[in-house]
CSV table of C-alpha atoms in Angstrom, one decimal:
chain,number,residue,atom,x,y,z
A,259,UNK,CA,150.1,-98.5,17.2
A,260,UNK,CA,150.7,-101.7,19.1
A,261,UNK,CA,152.8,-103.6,15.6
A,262,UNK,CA,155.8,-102.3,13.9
A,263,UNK,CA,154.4,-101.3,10.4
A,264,UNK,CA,156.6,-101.5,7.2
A,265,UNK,CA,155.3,-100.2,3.8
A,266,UNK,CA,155.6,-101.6,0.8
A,267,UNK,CA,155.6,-105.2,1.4
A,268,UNK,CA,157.6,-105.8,-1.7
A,269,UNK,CA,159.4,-103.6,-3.8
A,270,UNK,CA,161.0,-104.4,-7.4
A,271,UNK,CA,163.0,-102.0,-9.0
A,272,UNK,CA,165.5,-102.1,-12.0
A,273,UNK,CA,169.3,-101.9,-11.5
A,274,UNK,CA,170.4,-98.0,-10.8
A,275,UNK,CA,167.3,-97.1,-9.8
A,276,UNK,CA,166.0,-95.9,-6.3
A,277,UNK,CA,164.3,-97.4,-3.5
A,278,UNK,CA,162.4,-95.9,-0.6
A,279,UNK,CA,160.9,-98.2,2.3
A,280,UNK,CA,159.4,-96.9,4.7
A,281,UNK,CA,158.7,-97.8,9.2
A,282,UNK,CA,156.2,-96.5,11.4
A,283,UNK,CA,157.6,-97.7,15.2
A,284,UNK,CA,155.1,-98.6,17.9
A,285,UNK,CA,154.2,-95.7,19.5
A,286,UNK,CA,156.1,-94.6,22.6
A,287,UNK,CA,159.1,-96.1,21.6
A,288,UNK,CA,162.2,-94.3,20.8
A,289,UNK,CA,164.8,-96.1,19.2
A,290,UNK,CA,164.0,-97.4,15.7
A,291,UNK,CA,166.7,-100.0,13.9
A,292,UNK,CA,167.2,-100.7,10.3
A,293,UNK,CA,168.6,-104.1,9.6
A,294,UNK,CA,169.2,-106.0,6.6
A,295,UNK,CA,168.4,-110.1,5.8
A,296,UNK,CA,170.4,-110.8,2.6
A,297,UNK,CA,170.0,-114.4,1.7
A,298,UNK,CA,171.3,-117.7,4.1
A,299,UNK,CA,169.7,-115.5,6.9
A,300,UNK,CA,172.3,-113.2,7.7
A,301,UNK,CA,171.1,-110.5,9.1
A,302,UNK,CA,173.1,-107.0,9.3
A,303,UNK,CA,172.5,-103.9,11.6
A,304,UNK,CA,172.1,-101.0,9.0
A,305,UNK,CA,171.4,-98.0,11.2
A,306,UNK,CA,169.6,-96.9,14.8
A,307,UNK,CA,167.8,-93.7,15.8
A,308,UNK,CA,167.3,-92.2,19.1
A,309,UNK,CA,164.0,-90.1,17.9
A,310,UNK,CA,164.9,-88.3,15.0
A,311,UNK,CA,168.4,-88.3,15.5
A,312,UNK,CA,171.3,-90.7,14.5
A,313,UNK,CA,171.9,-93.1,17.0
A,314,UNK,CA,174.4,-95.6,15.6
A,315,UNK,CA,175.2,-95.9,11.7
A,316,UNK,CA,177.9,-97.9,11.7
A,317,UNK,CA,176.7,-100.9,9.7
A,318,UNK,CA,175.4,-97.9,6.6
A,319,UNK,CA,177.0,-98.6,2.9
A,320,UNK,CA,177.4,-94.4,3.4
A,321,UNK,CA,177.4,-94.4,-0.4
A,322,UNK,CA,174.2,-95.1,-2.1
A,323,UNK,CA,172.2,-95.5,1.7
A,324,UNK,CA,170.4,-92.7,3.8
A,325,UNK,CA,167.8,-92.9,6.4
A,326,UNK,CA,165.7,-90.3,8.3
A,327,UNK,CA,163.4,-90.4,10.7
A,328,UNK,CA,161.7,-87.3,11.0
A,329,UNK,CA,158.9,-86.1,13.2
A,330,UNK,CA,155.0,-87.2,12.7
A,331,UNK,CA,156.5,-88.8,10.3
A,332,UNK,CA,156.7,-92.8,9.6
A,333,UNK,CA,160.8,-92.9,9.4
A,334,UNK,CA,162.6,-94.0,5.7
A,335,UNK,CA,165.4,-96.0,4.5
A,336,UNK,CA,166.2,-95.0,1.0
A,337,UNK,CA,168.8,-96.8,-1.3
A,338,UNK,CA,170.0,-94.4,-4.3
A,339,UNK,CA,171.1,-96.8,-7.6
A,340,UNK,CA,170.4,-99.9,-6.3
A,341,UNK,CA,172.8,-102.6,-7.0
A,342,UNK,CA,171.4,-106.5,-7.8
A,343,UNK,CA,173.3,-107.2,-4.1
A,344,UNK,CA,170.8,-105.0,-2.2
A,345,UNK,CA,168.3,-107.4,-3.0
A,346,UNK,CA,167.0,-108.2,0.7
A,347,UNK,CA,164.0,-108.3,2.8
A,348,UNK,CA,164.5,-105.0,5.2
A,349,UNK,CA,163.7,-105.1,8.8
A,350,UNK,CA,162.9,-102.3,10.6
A,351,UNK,CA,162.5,-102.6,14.8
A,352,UNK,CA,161.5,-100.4,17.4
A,353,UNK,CA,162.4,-100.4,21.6
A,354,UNK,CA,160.9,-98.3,24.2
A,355,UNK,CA,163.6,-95.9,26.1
A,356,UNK,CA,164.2,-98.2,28.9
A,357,UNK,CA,167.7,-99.6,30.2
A,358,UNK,CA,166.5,-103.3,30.3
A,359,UNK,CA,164.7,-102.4,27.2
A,360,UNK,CA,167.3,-105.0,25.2
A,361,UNK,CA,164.4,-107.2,25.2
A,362,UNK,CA,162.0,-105.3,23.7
A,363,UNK,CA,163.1,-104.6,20.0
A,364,UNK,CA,160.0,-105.4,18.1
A,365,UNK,CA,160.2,-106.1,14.4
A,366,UNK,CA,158.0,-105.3,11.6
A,367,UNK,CA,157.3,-107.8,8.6
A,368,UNK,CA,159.8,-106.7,6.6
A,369,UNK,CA,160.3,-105.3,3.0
A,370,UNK,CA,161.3,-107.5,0.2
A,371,UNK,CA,163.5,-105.9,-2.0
A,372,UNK,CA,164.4,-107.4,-5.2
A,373,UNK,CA,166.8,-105.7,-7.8
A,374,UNK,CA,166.2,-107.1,-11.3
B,285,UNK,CA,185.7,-114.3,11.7
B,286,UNK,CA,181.9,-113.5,12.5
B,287,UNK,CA,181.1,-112.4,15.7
B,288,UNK,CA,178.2,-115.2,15.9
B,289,UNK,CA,178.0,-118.4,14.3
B,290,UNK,CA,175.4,-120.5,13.8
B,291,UNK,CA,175.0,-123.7,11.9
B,292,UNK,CA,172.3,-122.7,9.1
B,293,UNK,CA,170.9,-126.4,8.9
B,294,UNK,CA,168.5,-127.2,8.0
B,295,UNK,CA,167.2,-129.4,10.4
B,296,UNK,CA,164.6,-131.9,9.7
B,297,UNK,CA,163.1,-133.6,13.1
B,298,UNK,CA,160.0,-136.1,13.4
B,299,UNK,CA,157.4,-134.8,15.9
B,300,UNK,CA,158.0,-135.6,19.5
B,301,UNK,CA,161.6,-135.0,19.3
B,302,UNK,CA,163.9,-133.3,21.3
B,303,UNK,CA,165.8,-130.5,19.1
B,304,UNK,CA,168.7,-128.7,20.0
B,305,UNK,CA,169.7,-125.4,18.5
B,306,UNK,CA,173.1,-124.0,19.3
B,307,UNK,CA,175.7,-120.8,19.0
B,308,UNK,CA,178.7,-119.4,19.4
B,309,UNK,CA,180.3,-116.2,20.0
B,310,UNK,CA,183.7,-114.7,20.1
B,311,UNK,CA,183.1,-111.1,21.9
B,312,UNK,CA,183.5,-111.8,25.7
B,313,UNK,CA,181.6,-109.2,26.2
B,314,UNK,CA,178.2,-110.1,25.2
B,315,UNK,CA,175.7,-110.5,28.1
B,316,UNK,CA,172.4,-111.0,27.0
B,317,UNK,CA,171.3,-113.1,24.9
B,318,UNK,CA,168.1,-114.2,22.7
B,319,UNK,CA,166.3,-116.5,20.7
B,320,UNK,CA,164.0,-115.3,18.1
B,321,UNK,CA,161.9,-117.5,16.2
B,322,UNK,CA,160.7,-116.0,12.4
B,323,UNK,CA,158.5,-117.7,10.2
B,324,UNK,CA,158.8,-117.8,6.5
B,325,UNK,CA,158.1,-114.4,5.1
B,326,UNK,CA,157.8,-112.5,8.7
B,327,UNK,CA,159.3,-110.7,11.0
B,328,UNK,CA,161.8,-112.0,13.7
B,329,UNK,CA,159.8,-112.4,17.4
B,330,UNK,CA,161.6,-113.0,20.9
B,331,UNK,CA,161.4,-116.4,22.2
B,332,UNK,CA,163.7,-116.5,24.7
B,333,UNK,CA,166.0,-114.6,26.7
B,334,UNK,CA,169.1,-115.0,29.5
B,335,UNK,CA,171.2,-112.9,31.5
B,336,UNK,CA,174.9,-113.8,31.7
B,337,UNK,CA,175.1,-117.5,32.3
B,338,UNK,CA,172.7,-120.4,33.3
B,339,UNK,CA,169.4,-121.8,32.2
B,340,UNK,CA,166.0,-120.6,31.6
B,341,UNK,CA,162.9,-122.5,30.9
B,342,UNK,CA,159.6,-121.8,29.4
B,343,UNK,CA,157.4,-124.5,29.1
B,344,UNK,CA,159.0,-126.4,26.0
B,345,UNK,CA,161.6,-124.3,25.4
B,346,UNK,CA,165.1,-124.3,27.5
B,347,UNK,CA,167.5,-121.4,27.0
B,348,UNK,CA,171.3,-122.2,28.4
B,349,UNK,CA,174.5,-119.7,28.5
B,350,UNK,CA,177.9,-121.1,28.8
B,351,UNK,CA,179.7,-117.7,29.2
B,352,UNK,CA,183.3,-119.8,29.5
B,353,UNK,CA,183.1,-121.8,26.1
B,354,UNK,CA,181.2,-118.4,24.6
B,355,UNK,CA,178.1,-121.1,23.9
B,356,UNK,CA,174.5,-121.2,23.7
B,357,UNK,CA,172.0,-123.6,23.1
B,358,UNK,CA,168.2,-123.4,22.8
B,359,UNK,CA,166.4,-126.9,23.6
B,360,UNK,CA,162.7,-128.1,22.4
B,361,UNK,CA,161.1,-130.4,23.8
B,362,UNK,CA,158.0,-132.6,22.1
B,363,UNK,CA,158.5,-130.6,19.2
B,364,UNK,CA,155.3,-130.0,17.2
B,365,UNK,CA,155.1,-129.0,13.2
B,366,UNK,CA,154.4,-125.5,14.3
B,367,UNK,CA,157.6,-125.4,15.8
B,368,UNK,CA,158.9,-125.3,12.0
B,369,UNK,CA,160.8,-122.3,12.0
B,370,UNK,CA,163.9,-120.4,11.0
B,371,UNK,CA,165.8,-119.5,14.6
B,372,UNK,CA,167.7,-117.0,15.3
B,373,UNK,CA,170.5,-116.3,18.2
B,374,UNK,CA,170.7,-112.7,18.9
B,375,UNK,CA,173.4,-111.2,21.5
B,376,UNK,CA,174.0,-107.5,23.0
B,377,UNK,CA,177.1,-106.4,25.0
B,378,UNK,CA,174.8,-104.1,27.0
B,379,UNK,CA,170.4,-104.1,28.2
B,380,UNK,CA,169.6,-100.4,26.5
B,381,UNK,CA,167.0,-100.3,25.0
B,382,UNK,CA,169.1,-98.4,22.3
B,383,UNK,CA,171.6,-101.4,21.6
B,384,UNK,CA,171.7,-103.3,17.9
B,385,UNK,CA,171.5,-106.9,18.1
B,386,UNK,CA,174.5,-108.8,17.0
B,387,UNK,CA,172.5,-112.0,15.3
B,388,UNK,CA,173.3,-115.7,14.1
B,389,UNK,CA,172.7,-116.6,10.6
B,390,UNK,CA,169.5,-118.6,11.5
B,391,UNK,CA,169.1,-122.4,11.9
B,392,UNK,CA,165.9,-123.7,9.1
B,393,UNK,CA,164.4,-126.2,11.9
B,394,UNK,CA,161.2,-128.6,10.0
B,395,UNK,CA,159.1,-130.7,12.1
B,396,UNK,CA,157.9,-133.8,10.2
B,397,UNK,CA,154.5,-135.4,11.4
Protein backbone atom coordinates (compact mmCIF):
# COMPACT_ATOMS: atom_id res chain seq x y z
CA UNK A 1 0.00 0.00 0.00
CA UNK A 2 0.88 3.68 -0.68
CA UNK A 3 0.04 4.80 3.57
CA UNK A 4 1.59 3.41 6.58
CA UNK A 5 -1.32 1.41 8.26
CA UNK A 6 -1.57 1.02 12.09
CA UNK A 7 -4.27 -1.27 13.76
CA UNK A 8 -6.12 -0.60 16.42
CA UNK A 9 -6.58 3.04 16.50
CA UNK A 10 -6.98 2.99 20.19
CA UNK A 11 -6.35 0.53 22.61
CA UNK A 12 -7.39 0.58 26.47
CA UNK A 13 -6.29 -1.96 28.60
CA UNK A 14 -6.11 -2.43 32.54
CA UNK A 15 -2.81 -2.15 34.46
CA UNK A 16 -0.67 -5.61 34.07
CA UNK A 17 -2.28 -6.49 31.18
CA UNK A 18 -0.92 -6.89 27.57
CA UNK A 19 -0.97 -4.93 24.55
CA UNK A 20 -0.38 -5.80 20.97
CA UNK A 21 -0.38 -3.06 18.07
CA UNK A 22 0.18 -3.77 15.13
CA UNK A 23 2.11 -1.89 11.33
CA UNK A 24 1.79 -2.81 7.93
CA UNK A 25 4.81 -0.60 6.08
CA UNK A 26 4.25 0.76 2.60
CA UNK A 27 5.12 -1.73 0.31
CA UNK A 28 8.74 -1.83 -0.98
CA UNK A 29 10.09 -0.41 1.86
CA UNK A 30 12.41 -2.06 4.17
CA UNK A 31 13.14 -0.39 7.26
CA UNK A 32 10.18 -0.18 9.63
CA UNK A 33 10.56 2.16 13.12
CA UNK A 34 8.68 2.02 16.23
CA UNK A 35 8.63 5.25 18.14
CA UNK A 36 6.85 6.37 21.12
CA UNK A 37 4.84 10.04 21.73
CA UNK A 38 4.29 10.11 25.60
CA UNK A 39 2.71 13.32 26.53
CA UNK A 40 4.37 17.22 25.97
CA UNK A 41 5.25 15.66 22.54
CA UNK A 42 8.28 13.83 23.20
CA UNK A 43 8.75 11.48 20.95
CA UNK A 44 11.31 8.32 21.57
CA UNK A 45 12.80 5.90 19.01
CA UNK A 46 11.68 2.42 20.34
CA UNK A 47 13.08 -0.05 17.77
CA UNK A 48 14.00 -0.36 13.75
CA UNK A 49 13.91 -3.36 11.41
CA UNK A 50 15.90 -4.01 8.36
CA UNK A 51 13.08 -6.66 6.95
CA UNK A 52 12.48 -9.01 9.46
CA UNK A 53 15.49 -8.59 11.22
CA UNK A 54 16.59 -6.29 14.15
CA UNK A 55 18.03 -3.25 12.95
CA UNK A 56 18.50 -0.93 15.97
CA UNK A 57 16.74 -1.54 19.48
CA UNK A 58 18.48 0.62 21.47
CA UNK A 59 15.62 2.84 22.65
CA UNK A 60 13.48 -0.88 23.79
CA UNK A 61 12.37 -0.99 27.80
CA UNK A 62 13.93 -4.89 27.00
CA UNK A 63 11.66 -5.83 29.93
CA UNK A 64 8.08 -5.87 29.34
CA UNK A 65 8.60 -4.69 25.22
CA UNK A 66 9.09 -7.04 22.11
CA UNK A 67 8.63 -6.50 18.51
CA UNK A 68 8.67 -8.70 15.34
CA UNK A 69 8.29 -8.19 12.14
CA UNK A 70 7.83 -11.28 10.35
CA UNK A 71 7.22 -12.13 6.77
CA UNK A 72 3.73 -11.58 4.87
CA UNK A 73 3.04 -10.49 7.87
CA UNK A 74 1.92 -6.77 9.11
CA UNK A 75 4.92 -6.32 11.88
CA UNK A 76 3.91 -6.02 15.97
CA UNK A 77 4.89 -4.20 18.90
CA UNK A 78 3.71 -5.95 21.95
CA UNK A 79 3.94 -4.55 25.55
CA UNK A 80 3.63 -7.53 28.32
CA UNK A 81 2.08 -5.94 31.86
CA UNK A 82 1.56 -2.67 30.86
CA UNK A 83 2.38 0.03 33.33
CA UNK A 84 -0.07 3.47 33.53
CA UNK A 85 3.39 5.19 32.04
CA UNK A 86 3.12 3.29 28.69
CA UNK A 87 0.17 5.24 28.12
CA UNK A 88 1.17 6.76 24.54
CA UNK A 89 0.04 7.15 21.02
CA UNK A 90 2.61 4.62 19.14
CA UNK A 91 4.09 5.51 15.79
CA UNK A 92 5.16 3.20 13.51
CA UNK A 93 7.27 4.54 10.12
CA UNK A 94 8.56 2.95 7.17
CA UNK A 95 11.70 4.07 4.48
CA UNK A 96 12.51 2.54 1.28
CA UNK A 97 16.34 0.94 1.19
CA UNK A 98 17.89 3.91 -0.25
CA UNK A 99 21.05 5.97 1.17
CA UNK A 100 19.34 9.41 0.78
CA UNK A 101 16.30 7.61 1.91
CA UNK A 102 16.56 9.87 5.48
CA UNK A 103 13.79 11.75 3.96
CA UNK A 104 11.49 9.33 3.40
CA UNK A 105 10.34 7.78 6.80
CA UNK A 106 6.65 7.86 6.41
CA UNK A 107 4.39 7.61 9.47
CA UNK A 108 1.30 5.93 10.11
CA UNK A 109 -1.63 7.45 12.39
CA UNK A 110 -0.55 6.22 15.30
CA UNK A 111 -2.06 3.96 18.21
CA UNK A 112 -3.38 5.44 21.29
CA UNK A 113 -2.60 3.53 24.06
CA UNK A 114 -4.20 4.32 27.35
CA UNK A 115 -3.41 2.24 30.60
CA UNK A 116 -6.31 2.63 33.07
CA UNK B 1 20.79 17.14 28.65
CA UNK B 2 18.46 16.17 25.57
CA UNK B 3 20.01 15.85 22.44
CA UNK B 4 17.26 18.34 20.89
CA UNK B 5 15.47 21.04 22.39
CA UNK B 6 12.66 22.68 21.49
CA UNK B 7 10.46 25.20 23.15
CA UNK B 8 7.00 23.32 23.41
CA UNK B 9 4.85 26.73 23.25
CA UNK B 10 2.33 27.08 22.56
CA UNK B 11 2.27 29.66 20.15
CA UNK B 12 -0.75 31.71 19.51
CA UNK B 13 -0.33 33.99 16.16
CA UNK B 14 -3.08 36.21 14.33
CA UNK B 15 -3.39 35.30 10.60
CA UNK B 16 -0.96 37.09 8.30
CA UNK B 17 1.86 36.81 10.63
CA UNK B 18 5.28 35.82 10.30
CA UNK B 19 6.01 32.72 12.77
CA UNK B 20 9.24 31.54 13.70
CA UNK B 21 9.83 28.10 15.00
CA UNK B 22 13.27 27.25 16.23
CA UNK B 23 15.81 24.29 17.67
CA UNK B 24 18.71 23.37 19.03
CA UNK B 25 21.01 20.51 19.15
CA UNK B 26 24.10 19.39 20.96
CA UNK B 27 25.50 16.31 18.69
CA UNK B 28 27.92 18.01 16.12
CA UNK B 29 27.24 15.41 14.22
CA UNK B 30 23.82 15.80 12.99
CA UNK B 31 23.56 16.65 9.21
CA UNK B 32 20.19 16.58 8.07
CA UNK B 33 17.72 17.92 9.32
CA UNK B 34 13.62 18.14 9.11
CA UNK B 35 10.50 19.67 9.90
CA UNK B 36 7.48 17.73 10.27
CA UNK B 37 4.23 19.15 10.76
CA UNK B 38 1.43 16.67 12.71
CA UNK B 39 -1.96 17.56 13.23
CA UNK B 40 -3.98 16.79 16.29
CA UNK B 41 -4.54 13.03 16.42
CA UNK B 42 -2.21 12.10 13.21
CA UNK B 43 0.71 11.07 12.22
CA UNK B 44 3.98 13.23 11.85
CA UNK B 45 4.46 14.34 7.84
CA UNK B 46 7.78 16.01 6.38
CA UNK B 47 7.60 19.53 5.69
CA UNK B 48 10.84 20.45 5.22
CA UNK B 49 14.25 19.32 4.84
CA UNK B 50 18.20 20.76 4.67
CA UNK B 51 21.56 19.37 4.18
CA UNK B 52 24.31 20.64 6.45
CA UNK B 53 23.96 24.35 6.61
CA UNK B 54 22.02 27.21 4.81
CA UNK B 55 18.48 28.01 3.78
CA UNK B 56 15.84 26.39 1.89
CA UNK B 57 12.60 27.76 0.81
CA UNK B 58 9.28 26.40 -0.26
CA UNK B 59 6.76 28.75 -0.96
CA UNK B 60 5.72 29.92 2.64
CA UNK B 61 7.92 27.99 4.47
CA UNK B 62 11.84 28.82 4.97
CA UNK B 63 14.11 26.11 6.53
CA UNK B 64 17.66 27.59 7.96
CA UNK B 65 20.76 25.46 9.48
CA UNK B 66 23.29 27.19 11.62
CA UNK B 67 25.70 24.26 11.91
CA UNK B 68 28.20 26.62 14.26
CA UNK B 69 25.58 27.77 17.01
CA UNK B 70 23.95 23.88 16.50
CA UNK B 71 20.53 26.07 15.45
CA UNK B 72 17.61 25.77 13.34
CA UNK B 73 14.79 27.74 12.65
CA UNK B 74 11.69 27.09 10.45
CA UNK B 75 9.94 30.52 9.19
CA UNK B 76 6.12 30.97 8.00
CA UNK B 77 5.19 33.41 6.24
CA UNK B 78 1.27 34.85 5.95
CA UNK B 79 0.43 32.26 8.15
CA UNK B 80 -3.10 30.85 7.67
CA UNK B 81 -5.44 28.91 10.40
CA UNK B 82 -4.50 25.73 8.60
CA UNK B 83 -1.13 26.26 9.45
CA UNK B 84 -2.33 25.38 13.19
CA UNK B 85 -0.18 22.65 14.02
CA UNK B 86 2.10 20.80 16.45
CA UNK B 87 5.86 21.02 14.68
CA UNK B 88 8.33 18.96 15.03
CA UNK B 89 12.31 19.29 14.43
CA UNK B 90 13.75 16.00 13.50
CA UNK B 91 17.70 15.43 13.03
CA UNK B 92 19.87 12.36 11.65
CA UNK B 93 23.73 12.08 11.96
CA UNK B 94 23.64 10.10 8.57
CA UNK B 95 20.97 10.00 4.95
CA UNK B 96 20.18 5.98 5.23
CA UNK B 97 17.28 5.23 4.81
CA UNK B 98 17.75 2.98 7.93
CA UNK B 99 18.59 5.87 10.42
CA UNK B 100 16.01 6.80 13.57
CA UNK B 101 15.17 10.27 13.81
CA UNK B 102 16.45 12.10 16.82
CA UNK B 103 13.16 14.61 17.28
CA UNK B 104 12.29 17.91 19.26
CA UNK B 105 9.56 17.92 21.70
CA UNK B 106 7.15 19.73 19.26
CA UNK B 107 6.20 23.48 19.30
CA UNK B 108 1.72 23.74 19.57
CA UNK B 109 1.68 26.74 16.79
CA UNK B 110 -2.41 28.28 16.63
CA UNK B 111 -3.35 30.62 14.05
CA UNK B 112 -6.06 32.99 15.11
CA UNK B 113 -8.37 34.56 12.31
Amino acid sequence: GEEVAQTPKHLVRGEGQKAKLYCAPIKGHSYVFWYQQVLKNEFKFLISFQNENVFDETGMPKERFSAKCLPNSPCSLEIQATKLEDSAVYFCASSPPAQLAIYEQYFGPGTRLTVT
Amino acid sequence: QKEVEQDPGPLSVPEGAIVSLNCTYSNSAFQYFMWYRQYSRKGPELLMYTYSSGNKEDGRFTAQVDKSSKYISLFIRDSQPSDSATYLCAMSASSGGYNKLIFGAGTRLAVHP
